Structure formats: C-alpha cells, structure tokens
mmCIF file of C-alpha atoms in Angstrom:
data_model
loop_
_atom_site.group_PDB
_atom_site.id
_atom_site.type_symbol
_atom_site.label_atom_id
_atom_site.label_comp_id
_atom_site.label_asym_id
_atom_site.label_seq_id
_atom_site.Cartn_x
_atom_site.Cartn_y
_atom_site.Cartn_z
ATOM 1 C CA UNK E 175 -12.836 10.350 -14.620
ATOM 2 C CA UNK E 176 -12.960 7.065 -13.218
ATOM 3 C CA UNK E 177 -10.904 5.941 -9.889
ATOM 4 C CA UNK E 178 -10.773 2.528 -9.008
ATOM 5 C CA UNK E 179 -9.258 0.724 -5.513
ATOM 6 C CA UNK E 180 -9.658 -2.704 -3.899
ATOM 7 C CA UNK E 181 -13.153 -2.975 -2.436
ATOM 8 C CA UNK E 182 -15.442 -3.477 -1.068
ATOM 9 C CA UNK E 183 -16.715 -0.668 1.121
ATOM 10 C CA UNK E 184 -15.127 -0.618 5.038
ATOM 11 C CA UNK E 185 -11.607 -1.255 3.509
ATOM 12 C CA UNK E 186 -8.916 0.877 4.608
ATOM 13 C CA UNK E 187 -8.379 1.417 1.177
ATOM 14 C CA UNK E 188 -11.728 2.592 0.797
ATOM 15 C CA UNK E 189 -10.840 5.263 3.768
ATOM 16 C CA UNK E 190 -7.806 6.104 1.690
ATOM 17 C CA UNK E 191 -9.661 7.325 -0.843
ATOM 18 C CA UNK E 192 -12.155 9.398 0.512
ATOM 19 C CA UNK E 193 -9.277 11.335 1.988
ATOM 20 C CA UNK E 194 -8.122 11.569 -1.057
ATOM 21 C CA UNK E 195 -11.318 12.900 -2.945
ATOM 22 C CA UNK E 196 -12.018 15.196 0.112
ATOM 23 C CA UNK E 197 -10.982 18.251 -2.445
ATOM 24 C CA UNK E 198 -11.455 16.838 -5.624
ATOM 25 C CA UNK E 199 -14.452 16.619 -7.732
ATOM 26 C CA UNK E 200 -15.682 14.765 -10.739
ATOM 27 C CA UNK E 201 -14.563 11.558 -9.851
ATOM 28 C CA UNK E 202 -17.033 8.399 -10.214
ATOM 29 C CA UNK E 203 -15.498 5.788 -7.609
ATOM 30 C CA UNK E 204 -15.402 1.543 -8.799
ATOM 31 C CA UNK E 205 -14.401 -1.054 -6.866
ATOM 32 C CA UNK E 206 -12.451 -3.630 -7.695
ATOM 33 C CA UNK E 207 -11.201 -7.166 -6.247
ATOM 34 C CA UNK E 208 -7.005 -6.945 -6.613
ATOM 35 C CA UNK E 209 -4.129 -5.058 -7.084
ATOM 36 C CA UNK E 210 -3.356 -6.642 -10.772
ATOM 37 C CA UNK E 211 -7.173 -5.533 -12.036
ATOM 38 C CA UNK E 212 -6.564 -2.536 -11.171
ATOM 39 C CA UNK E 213 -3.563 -2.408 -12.911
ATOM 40 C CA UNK E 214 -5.328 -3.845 -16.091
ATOM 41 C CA UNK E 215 -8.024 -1.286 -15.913
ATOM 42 C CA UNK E 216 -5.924 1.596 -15.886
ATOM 43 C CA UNK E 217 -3.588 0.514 -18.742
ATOM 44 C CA UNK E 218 -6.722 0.425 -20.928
ATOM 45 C CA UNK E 219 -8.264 3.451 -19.610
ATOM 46 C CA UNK E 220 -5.957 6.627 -19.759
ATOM 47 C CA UNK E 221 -7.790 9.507 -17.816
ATOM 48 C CA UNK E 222 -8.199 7.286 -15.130
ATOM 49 C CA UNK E 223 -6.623 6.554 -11.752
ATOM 50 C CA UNK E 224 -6.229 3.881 -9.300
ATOM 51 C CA UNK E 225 -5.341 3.802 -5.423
ATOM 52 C CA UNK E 226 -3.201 0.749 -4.338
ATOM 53 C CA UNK E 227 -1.866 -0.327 -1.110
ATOM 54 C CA UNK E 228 2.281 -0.178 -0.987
ATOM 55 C CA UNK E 229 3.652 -0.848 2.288
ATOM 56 C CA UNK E 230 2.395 -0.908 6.076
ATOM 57 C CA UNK E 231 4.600 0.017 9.446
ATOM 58 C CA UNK E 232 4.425 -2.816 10.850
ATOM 59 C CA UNK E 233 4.228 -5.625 8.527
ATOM 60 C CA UNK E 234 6.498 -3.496 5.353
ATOM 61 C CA UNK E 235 5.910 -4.170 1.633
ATOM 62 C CA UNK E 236 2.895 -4.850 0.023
ATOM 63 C CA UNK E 237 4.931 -7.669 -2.413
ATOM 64 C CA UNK E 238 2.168 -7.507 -5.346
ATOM 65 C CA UNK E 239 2.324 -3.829 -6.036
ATOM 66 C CA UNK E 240 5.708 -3.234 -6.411
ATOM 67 C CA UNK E 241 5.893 -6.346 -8.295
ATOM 68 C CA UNK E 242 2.896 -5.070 -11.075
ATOM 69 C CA UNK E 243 4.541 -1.670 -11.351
ATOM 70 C CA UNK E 244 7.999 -3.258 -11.797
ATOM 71 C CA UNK E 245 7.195 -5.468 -14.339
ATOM 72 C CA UNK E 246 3.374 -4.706 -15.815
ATOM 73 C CA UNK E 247 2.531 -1.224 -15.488
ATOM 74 C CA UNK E 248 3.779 0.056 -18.667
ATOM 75 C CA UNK E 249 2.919 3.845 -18.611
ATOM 76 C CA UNK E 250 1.531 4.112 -15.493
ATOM 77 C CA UNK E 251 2.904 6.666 -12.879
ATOM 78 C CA UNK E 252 2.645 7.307 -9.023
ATOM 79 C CA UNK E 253 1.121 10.814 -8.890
ATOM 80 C CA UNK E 254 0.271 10.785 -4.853
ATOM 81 C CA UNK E 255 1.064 9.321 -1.715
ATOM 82 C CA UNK E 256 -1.965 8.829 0.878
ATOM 83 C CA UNK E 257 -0.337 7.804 4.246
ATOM 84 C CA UNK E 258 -3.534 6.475 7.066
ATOM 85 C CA UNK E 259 -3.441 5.683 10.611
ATOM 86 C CA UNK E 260 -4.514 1.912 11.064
ATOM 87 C CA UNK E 261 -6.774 1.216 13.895
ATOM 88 C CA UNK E 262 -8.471 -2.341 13.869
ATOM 89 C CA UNK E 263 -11.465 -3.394 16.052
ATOM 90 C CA UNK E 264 -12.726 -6.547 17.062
ATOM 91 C CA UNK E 265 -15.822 -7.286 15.599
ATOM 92 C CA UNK E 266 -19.394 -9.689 15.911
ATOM 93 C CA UNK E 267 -22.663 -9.504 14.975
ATOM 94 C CA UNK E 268 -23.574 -8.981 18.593
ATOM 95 C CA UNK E 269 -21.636 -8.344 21.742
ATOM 96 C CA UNK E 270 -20.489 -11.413 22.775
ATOM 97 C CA UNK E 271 -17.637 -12.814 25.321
ATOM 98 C CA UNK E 272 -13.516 -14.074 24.445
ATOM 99 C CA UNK E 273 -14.341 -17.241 25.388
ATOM 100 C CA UNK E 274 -17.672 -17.239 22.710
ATOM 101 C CA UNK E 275 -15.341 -16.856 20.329
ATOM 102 C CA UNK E 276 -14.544 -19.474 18.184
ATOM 103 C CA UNK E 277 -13.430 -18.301 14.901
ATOM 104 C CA UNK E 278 -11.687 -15.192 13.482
ATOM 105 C CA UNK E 279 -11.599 -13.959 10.229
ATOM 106 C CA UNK E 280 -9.547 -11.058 8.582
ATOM 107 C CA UNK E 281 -7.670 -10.443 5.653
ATOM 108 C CA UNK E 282 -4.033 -11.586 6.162
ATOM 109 C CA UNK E 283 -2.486 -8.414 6.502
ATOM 110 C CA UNK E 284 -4.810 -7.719 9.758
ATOM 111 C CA UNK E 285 -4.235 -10.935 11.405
ATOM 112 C CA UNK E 286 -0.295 -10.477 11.070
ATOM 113 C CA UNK E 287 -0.814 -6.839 12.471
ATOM 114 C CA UNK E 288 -3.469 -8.294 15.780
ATOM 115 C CA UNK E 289 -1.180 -11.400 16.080
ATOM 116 C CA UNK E 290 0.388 -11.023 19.149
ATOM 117 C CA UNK E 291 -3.779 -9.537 20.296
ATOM 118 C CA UNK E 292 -5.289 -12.954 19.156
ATOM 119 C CA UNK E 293 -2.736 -15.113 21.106
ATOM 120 C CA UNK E 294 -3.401 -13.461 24.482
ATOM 121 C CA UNK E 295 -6.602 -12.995 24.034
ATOM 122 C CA UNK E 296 -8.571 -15.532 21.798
ATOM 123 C CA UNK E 297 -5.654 -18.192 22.050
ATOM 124 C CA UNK E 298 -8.277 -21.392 20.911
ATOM 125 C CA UNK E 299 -9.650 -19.465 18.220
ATOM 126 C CA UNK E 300 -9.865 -20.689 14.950
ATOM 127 C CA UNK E 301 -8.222 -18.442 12.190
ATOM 128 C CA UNK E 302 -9.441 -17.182 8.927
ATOM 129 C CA UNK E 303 -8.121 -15.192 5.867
ATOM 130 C CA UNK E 304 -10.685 -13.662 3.554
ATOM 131 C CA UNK E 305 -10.143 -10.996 0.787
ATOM 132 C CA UNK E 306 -10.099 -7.692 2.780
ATOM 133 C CA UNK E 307 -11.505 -6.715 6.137
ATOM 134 C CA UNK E 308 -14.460 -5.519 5.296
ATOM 135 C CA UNK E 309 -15.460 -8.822 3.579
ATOM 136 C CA UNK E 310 -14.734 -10.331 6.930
ATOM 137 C CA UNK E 311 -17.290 -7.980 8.920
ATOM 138 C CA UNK E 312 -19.795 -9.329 5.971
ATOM 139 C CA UNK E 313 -18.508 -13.042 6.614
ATOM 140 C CA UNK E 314 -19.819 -12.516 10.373
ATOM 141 C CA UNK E 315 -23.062 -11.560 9.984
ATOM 142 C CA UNK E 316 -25.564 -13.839 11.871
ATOM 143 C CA UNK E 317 -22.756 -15.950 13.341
ATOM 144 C CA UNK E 318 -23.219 -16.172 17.470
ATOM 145 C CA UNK E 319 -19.563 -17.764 17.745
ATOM 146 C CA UNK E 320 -17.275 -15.495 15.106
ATOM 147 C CA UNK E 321 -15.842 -12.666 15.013
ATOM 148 C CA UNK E 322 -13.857 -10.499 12.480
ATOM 149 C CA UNK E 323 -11.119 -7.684 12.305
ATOM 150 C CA UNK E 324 -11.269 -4.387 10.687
ATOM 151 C CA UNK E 325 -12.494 -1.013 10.706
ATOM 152 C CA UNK E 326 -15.344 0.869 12.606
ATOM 153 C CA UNK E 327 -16.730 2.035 9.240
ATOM 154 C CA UNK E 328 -17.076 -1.495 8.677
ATOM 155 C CA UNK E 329 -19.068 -2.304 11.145
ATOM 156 C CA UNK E 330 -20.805 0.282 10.708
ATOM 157 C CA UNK E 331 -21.717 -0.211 7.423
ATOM 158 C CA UNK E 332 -22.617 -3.953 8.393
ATOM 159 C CA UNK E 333 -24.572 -3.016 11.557
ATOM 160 C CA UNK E 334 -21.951 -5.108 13.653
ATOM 161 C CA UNK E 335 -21.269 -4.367 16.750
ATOM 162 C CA UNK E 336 -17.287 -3.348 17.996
ATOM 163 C CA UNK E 337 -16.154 -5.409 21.141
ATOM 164 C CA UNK E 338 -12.837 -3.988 21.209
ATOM 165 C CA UNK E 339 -10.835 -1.258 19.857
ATOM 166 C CA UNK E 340 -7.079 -0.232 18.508
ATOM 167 C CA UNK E 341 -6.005 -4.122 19.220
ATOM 168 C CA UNK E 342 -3.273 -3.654 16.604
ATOM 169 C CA UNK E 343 0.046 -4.883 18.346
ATOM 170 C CA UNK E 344 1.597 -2.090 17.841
ATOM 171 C CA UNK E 345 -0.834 1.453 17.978
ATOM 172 C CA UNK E 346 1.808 3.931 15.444
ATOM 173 C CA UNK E 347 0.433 1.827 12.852
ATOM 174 C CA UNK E 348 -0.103 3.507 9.323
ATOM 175 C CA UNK E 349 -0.186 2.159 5.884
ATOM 176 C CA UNK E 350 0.676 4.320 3.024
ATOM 177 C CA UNK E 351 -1.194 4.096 -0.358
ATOM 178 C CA UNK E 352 -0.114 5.496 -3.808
ATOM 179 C CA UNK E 353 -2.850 6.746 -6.348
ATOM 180 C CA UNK E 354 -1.621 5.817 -10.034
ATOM 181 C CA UNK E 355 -2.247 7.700 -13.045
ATOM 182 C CA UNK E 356 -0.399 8.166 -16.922
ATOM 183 C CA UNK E 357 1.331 11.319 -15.886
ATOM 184 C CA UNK E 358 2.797 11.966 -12.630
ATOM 185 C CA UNK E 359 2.443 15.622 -10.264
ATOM 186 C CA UNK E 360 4.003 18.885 -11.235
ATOM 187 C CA UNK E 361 6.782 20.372 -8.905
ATOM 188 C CA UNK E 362 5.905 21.695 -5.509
ATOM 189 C CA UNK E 363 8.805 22.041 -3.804
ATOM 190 C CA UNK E 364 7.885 19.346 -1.423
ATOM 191 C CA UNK E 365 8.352 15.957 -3.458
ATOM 192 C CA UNK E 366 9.093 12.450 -3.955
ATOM 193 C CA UNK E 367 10.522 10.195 -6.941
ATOM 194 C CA UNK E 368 9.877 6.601 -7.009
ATOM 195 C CA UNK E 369 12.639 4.811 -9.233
ATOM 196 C CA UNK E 370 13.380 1.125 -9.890
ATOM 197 C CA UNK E 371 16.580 0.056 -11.271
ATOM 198 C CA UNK E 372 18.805 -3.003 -11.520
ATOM 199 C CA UNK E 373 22.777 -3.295 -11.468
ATOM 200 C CA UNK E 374 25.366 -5.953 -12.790
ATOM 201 C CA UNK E 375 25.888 -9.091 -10.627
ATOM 202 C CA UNK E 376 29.511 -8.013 -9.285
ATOM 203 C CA UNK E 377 31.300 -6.522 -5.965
ATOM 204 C CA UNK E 378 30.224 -2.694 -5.611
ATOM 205 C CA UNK E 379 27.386 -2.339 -7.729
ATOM 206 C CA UNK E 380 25.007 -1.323 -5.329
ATOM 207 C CA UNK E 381 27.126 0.852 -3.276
ATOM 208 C CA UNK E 382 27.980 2.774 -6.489
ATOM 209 C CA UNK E 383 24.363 3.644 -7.270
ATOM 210 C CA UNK E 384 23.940 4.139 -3.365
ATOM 211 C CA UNK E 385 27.180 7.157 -3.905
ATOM 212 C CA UNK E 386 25.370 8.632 -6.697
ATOM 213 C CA UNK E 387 22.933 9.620 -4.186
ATOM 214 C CA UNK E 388 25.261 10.555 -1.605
ATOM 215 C CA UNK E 389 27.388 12.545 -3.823
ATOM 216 C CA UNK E 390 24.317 15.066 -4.679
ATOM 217 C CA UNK E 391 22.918 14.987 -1.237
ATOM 218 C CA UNK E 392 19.492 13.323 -2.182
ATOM 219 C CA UNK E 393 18.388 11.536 0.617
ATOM 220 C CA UNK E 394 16.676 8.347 0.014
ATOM 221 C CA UNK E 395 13.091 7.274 2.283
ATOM 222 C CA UNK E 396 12.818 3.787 0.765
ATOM 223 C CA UNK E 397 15.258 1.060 -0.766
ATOM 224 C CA UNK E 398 13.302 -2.528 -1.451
ATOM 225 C CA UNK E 399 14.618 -5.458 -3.326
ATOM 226 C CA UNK E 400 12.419 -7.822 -5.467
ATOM 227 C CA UNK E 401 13.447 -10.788 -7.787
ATOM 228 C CA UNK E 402 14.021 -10.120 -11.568
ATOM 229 C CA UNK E 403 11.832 -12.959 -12.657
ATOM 230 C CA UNK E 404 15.166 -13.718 -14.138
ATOM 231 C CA UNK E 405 17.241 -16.243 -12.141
ATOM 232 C CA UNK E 406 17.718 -16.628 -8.470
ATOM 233 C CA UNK E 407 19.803 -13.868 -6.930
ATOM 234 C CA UNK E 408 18.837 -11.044 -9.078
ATOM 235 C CA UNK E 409 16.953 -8.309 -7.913
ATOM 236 C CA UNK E 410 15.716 -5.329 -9.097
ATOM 237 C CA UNK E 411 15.399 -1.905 -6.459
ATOM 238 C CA UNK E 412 12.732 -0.052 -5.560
ATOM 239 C CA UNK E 413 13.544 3.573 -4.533
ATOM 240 C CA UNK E 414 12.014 6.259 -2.929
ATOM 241 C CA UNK E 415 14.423 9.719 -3.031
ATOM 242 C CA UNK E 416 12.818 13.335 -1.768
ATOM 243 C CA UNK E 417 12.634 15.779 -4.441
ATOM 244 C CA UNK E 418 11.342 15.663 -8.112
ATOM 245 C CA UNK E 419 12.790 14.693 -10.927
ATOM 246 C CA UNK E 420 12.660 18.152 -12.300
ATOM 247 C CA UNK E 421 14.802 19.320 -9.792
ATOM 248 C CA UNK E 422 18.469 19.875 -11.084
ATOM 249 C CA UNK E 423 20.317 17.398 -8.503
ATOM 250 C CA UNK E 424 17.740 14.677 -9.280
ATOM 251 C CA UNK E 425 18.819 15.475 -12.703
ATOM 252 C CA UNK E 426 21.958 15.088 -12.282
ATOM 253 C CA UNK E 427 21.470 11.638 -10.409
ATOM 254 C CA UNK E 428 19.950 10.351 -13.164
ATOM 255 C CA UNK E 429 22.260 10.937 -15.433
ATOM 256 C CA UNK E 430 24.772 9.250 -13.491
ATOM 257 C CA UNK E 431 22.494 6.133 -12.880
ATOM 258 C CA UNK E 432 21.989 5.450 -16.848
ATOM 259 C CA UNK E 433 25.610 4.917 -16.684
ATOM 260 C CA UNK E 434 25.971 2.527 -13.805
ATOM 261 C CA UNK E 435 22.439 0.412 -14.294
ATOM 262 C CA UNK E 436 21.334 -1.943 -16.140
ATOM 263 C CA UNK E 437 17.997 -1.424 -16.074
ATOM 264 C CA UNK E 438 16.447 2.101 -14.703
ATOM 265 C CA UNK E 439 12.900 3.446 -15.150
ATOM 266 C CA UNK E 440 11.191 6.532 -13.126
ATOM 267 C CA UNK E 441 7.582 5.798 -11.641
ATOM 268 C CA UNK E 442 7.057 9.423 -11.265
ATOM 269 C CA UNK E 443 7.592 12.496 -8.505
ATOM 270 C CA UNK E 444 4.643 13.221 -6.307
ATOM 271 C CA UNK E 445 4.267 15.690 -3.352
ATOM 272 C CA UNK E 446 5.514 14.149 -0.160
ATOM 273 C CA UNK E 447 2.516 13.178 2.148
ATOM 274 C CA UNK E 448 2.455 16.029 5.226
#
C-alpha cells in the first residue's frame, strides 16, 4: 500500500506521518508536491492513502483541502485525524547574527504563524514564500545573509544550523492533518463525522440544520463555509460532529438533513485524535 503527503522531507507533514505509521506496517511512503496531486493519485489508486493538511490554530483552514474534497474527491473518505504540535526554528547555514540577516524564506503558512517574530526581530528583512519549509532550509544552504523557518528535523536533515527556537507567535500551536482513504474507520466509540452540505438561499436555513443537531444532542467541533463555485453568496458547510455515523443519533440526524439540504454528502467517521 502506497501513502502519499506533500514533501519533501523536514515538512511537518512529513512528521505527521511518521506518527502516523509508528504502528503500522507495509506502507511504502511517496512524496508529492500539492494537495490536488494527491488527490489525483488516490482517485486512481484505490488501496492507497494520502495525508493532507486541514486546518492550523492559529492561522484556521487550510482553503485547498476542503475545497478538493468538496468538489473533486469523488470516493474518497477521511479515515484519521493526526493533530501535531507546531514548533518553528529559525534557521541558516551557519550561526549568524539578526542584523546578518537579510532575507527570510518560508512557506506562507510559517511566515503568517512567526509574523509578529519577524517584525520585532528581523524588521529589514526581506521576505520569501517557497513551497514548504523544508524547501526553505534547502533554499539556504551556502547563503551567509539568509535564513529560513521550519522544523529541527529540517535542519537536521540539511546540516543547518538552528539560531532560535519555538518563535511561533503564539507557542499552543498545532495543526491537524487528515489521512484519506476509499473507506472510512469502523466504530470505536470515540469518533468523528466530517459532513458537507448546502441549504436554500432563504431566512432560517442554516439555523434549521444547526437544530437538527441540537435536537439529538450531537455536538458539533467544526462549522466552515466555502463558495459553491456557483454564484457569489452561496456556500457550501463543512462539518465536523463527534460520533460516527453508525451511531443511532447520527442516524437519525441524517435523516433529518436529507430533508432540509440541498446538497449533503458524508466524508466519513474516524476516531477522534486523543
């Protein structure tokens, strides 16, 4: 079985899935560049799996994967949540001072999580984006007046050397990833269910479906909006709910969702990350 996440190695997505695989076996690991190939891949490949990014504490939604599972991930399902502390470092081919300096380089997501780090800091600094952190640490090498953001495995892997740690703005920072497969987990008592569902354009739509839920005491983790694709101001929901969608209330929820949505598909039940 293949599983497939956004490399290269020294990502946080990369330390996602090693936790992940720390009690499974058989699995031969493939990097690839974005979200949407990994999507691709798996649609074509049916015993596989892929790990995605979803949404971050600090800076929320990762935008592109709700969007692909929305709208282009025909039979895929979320069978597991992976939730990882975040802890960037600042990072240069050799130990050099602030005021050396001159450029950063991250991946977006880093840069908006250091922000507030950079501007006290390394104010005069020219910034960067590159594809993922790691990339950065590789960008850096042999450079006496850059420096990048990201992980310690990453500069480890890169033989950099880490000038500062945990600059993240805000330190409780954690991203959680989803792993994505054809068939989703089997009840543990412990769950999630990921649903996405649209509702007619009129007064009380949303706080109907938001009652359903109420009214069978599920309690909900997520709610998200995206566009439709359709016309401007219509959106389609993203849900997260605890329990499964074998369990009896969830059931019943369901039911009463078909009749109140317009649109309404489950992207699976999972066990709740501990």
């Amino acid at each position: 079985m293949n599983i497939y996440y956004l490399g290269p190695r020294g990502t946080f997505s990369e330390q996602a899935l090693l936790n992940y695989l720390k009690q499974k076996d058989g699995y031969c690991v493939e990097e690839l560049k974005t979200i949407p190939d990994i999507v691709t891949r798996l649609r074509a490949n049916k015993g596989d799996e892929g790990l995605v990014p979803v949404e971050n504490s600090i800076e929320g939604t990762v935008n592109v994967t709700l969007d692909m599972l929305i709208n282009d991930a025909e039979g895929l399902k979320i069978k597991e949540e992976i939730v990882i502390p975040i802890s960037h470092c600042l990072i240069a081919d050799e130990i050099i001072d602030f005021e050396d300096i001159k450029t950063i380089i991250s991946h977006p997501q880093a840069l908006a999580q250091c922000r507030e780090y950079i501007r006290k800091n390394l104010p005069n600094a020219t910034v960067i984006n590159t594809d993922s952190t790691a990339k950065a640490v590789e960008e850096i090498k042999n450079k006496c007046d850059a420096a990048a953001i990201g992980n310690a495995r990453a500069a480890e892997i890169y033989n950099a050397k880490i000038i500062d740690r945990d600059i993240q703005d805000v330190k409780n920072n954690f991203t959680r990833f989803i792993v994505l497969a054809h068939e989703d987990s089997q009840y543990t008592g412990c769950d999630k269910t990921t649903l996405v569902f649209s509702v007619p354009n009129k007064p009380g739509s949303l706080h109907n479906i938001l009652g359903v839920f109420a009214d069978e005491n599920i309690n909900m983790t997520k709610i998200e909006s995206r566009p439709s694709r359709k016309k401007i101001g219509e959106y389609v929901f993203w849900v997260d709910i605890e329990g499964h969608r074998c369990d009896n209330r969830i059931i019943k929820a369901l039911e009463a969702l078909n009749g109140k949505t317009e649109f309404l598909k489950v992207l699976g039940s999972y066990p709740k990350y501990k």
